[in-house]
Tab-separated table of C-alpha atoms in Angstrom:
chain	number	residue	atom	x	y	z
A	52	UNK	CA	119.547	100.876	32.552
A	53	UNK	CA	119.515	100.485	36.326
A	54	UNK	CA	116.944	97.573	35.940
A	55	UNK	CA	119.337	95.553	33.883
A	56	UNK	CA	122.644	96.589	35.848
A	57	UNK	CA	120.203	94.893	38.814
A	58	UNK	CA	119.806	92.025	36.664
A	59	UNK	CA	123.450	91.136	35.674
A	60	UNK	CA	124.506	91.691	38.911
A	61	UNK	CA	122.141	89.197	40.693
A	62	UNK	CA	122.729	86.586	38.150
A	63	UNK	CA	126.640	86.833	38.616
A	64	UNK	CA	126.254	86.415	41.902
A	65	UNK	CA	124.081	83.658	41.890
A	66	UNK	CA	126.312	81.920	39.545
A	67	UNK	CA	129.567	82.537	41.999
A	68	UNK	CA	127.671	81.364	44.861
A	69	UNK	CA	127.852	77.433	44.657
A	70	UNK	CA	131.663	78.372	44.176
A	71	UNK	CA	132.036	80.374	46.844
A	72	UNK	CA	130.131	78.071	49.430
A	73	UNK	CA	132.089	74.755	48.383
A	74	UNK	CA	135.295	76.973	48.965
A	75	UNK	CA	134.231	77.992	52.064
A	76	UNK	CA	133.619	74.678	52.905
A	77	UNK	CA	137.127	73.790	51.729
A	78	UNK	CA	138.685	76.382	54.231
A	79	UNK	CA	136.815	75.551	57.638
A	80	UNK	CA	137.369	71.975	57.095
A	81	UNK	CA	134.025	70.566	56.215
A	82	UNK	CA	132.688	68.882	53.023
A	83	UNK	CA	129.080	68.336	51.679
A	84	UNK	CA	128.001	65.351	53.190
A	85	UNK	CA	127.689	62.328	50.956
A	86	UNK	CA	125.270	61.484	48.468
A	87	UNK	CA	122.802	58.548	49.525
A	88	UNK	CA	122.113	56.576	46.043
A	89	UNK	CA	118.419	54.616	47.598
A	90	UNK	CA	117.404	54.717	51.342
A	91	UNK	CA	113.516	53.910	49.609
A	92	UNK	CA	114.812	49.933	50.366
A	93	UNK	CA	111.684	47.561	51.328
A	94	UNK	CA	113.328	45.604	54.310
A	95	UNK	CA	115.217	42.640	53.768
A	96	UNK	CA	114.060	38.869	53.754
A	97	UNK	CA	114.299	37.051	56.808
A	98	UNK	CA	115.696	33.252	56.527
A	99	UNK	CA	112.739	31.427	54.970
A	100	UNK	CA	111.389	34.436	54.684
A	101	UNK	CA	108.653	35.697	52.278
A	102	UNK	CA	110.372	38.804	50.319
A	103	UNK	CA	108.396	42.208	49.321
A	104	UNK	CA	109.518	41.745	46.359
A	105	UNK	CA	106.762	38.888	46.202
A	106	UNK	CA	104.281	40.565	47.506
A	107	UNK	CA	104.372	43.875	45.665
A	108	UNK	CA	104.050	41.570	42.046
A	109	UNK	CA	100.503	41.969	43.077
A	110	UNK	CA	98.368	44.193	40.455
A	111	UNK	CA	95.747	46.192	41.260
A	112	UNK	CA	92.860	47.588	39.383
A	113	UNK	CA	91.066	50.981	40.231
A	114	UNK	CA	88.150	52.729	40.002
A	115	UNK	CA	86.200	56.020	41.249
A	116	UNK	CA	83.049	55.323	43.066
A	117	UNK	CA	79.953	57.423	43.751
A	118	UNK	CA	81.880	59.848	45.763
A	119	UNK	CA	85.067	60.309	44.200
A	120	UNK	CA	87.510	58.232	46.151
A	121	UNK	CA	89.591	55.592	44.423
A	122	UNK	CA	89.445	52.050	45.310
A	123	UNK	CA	90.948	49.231	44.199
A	124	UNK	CA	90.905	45.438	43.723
A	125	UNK	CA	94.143	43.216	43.948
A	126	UNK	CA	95.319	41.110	41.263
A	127	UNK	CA	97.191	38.316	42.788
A	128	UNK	CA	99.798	36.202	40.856
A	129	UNK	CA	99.901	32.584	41.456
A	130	UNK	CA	102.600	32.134	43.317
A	131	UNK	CA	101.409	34.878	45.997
A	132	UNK	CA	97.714	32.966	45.995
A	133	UNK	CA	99.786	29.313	46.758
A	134	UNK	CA	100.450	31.425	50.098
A	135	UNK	CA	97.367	31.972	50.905
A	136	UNK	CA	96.344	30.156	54.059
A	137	UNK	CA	100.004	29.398	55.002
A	138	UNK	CA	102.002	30.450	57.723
A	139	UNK	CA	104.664	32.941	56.423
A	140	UNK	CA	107.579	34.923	57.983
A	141	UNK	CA	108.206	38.716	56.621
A	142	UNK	CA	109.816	41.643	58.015
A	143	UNK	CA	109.013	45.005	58.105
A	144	UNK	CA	108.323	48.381	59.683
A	145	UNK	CA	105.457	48.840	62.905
A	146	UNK	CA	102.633	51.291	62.434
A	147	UNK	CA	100.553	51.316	65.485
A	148	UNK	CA	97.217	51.593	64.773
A	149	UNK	CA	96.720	53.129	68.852
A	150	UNK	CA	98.970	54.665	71.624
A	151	UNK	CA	100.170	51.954	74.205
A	152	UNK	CA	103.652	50.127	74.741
A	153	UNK	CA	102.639	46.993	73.447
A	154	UNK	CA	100.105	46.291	70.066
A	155	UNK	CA	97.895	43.411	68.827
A	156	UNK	CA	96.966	44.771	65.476
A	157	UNK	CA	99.082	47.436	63.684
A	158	UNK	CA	100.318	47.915	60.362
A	159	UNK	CA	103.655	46.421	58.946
A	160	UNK	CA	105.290	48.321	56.034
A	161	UNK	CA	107.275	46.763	54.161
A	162	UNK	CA	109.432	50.169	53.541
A	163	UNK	CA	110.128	52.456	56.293
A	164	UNK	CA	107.781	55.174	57.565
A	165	UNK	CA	108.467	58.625	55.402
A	166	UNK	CA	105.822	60.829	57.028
A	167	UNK	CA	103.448	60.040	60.083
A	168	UNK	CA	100.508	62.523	58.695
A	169	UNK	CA	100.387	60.834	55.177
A	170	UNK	CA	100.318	56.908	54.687
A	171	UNK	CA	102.059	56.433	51.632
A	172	UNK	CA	102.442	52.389	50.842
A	173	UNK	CA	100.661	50.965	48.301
A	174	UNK	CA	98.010	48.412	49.025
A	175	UNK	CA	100.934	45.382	48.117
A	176	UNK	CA	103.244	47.243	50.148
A	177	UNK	CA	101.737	47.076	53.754
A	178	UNK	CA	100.539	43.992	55.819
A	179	UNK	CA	96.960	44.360	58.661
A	180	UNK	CA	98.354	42.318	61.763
A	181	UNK	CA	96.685	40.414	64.291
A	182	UNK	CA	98.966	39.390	66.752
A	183	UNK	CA	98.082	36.158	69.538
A	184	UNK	CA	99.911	38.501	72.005
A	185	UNK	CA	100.940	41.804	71.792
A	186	UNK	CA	104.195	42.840	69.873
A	187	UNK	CA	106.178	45.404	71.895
A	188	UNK	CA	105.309	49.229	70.301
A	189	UNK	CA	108.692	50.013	67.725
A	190	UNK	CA	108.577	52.101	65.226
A	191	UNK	CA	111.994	52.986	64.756
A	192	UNK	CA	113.998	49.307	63.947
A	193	UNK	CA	112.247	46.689	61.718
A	194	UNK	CA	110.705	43.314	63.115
A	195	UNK	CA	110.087	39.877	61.973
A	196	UNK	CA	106.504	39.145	61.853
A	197	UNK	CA	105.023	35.347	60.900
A	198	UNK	CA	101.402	34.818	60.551
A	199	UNK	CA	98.718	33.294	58.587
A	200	UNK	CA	98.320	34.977	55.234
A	201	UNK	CA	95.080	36.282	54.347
A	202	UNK	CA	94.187	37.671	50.734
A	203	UNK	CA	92.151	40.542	50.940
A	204	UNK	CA	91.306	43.565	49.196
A	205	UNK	CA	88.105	42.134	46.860
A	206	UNK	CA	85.786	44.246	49.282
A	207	UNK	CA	87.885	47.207	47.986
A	208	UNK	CA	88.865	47.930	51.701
A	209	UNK	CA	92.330	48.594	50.188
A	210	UNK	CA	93.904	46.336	52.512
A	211	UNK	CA	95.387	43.258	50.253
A	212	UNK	CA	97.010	40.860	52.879
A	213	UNK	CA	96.566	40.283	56.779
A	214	UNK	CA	98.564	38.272	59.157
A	215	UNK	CA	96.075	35.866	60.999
A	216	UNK	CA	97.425	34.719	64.449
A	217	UNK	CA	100.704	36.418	63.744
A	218	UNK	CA	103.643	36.266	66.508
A	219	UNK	CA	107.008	38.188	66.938
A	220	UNK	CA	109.790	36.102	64.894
């Protein structure tokens, strides 16, 4: 008897206390903050731009080798391989791929960071860079990169595109 008195308790309170925590928001004069609809946005297309839009149409296929880890192969579209070998301008996010204020090779995301323990892009989602000279280190606002593309990814490296003799704009 005591066991279920316990239990219809705690679930009437439970139920009162969404309630009772908007009210309370109500009476010290705060409100839930708003709802964000999509902050998972790949970063937009700079003028004559190449958009990762493009870029992620690339398929990929997968498979598990000798010792468990998956690896893929791209499958590029046609209208991603007519870049190939062309100089192309995309934006994106900066992962530095070593400490220091300025970078010749890092990482550009096309979406921005979520967690710096656990890479989470895709392999059509993230560009290798190889800058002529090095980009400043930022991390935080997103940059203009243009390059030579570079089609990648049959040596199941899981890289699928670098930027060859890439500079900042």
């Amino acid at each position: 008897m005591i066991r279920a008195l316990a239990v219809v308790l705690a679930t009437g309170l439970a139920a009162l206390a969404p309630a009772a925590t908007a009210q309370n928001a109500k009476q010290i004069g705060t409100s839930r903050p708003p709802v964000v609809e999509d902050v998972w946005k790949p970063a937009a297309t700079p003028p004559g731009g190449t958009s990762w839009k493009l870029l992620e149409s690339t398929g990929e296929t997968t498979r598990t080798d000798a010792q468990g880890f998956i690896v893929s192969k791209p499958i590029f579209p046609a209208q991603v391989k007519a870049l190939a070998g062309k100089r192309i301008k995309v934006a994106g996010w900066m992962m530095p791929l070593s400490p220091g204020a300025k970078q010749k090779r890092f990482v550009l995301l096309g979406y921005p960071p979520g967690c710096p323990f656990h890479f989470h892009a895709a392999p059509n989602q993230f560009i290798e860079v190889f800058a002529e000279t090095p980009f400043p280190t930022n991390e935080t606002k997103v940059i203009v990169v243009s390059g030579v593309l570079e089609l990648t990814g049959y040596d199941e490296s899981g890289i699928f595109y670098r930027l060859r003799a890439a500079r900042q704009g």
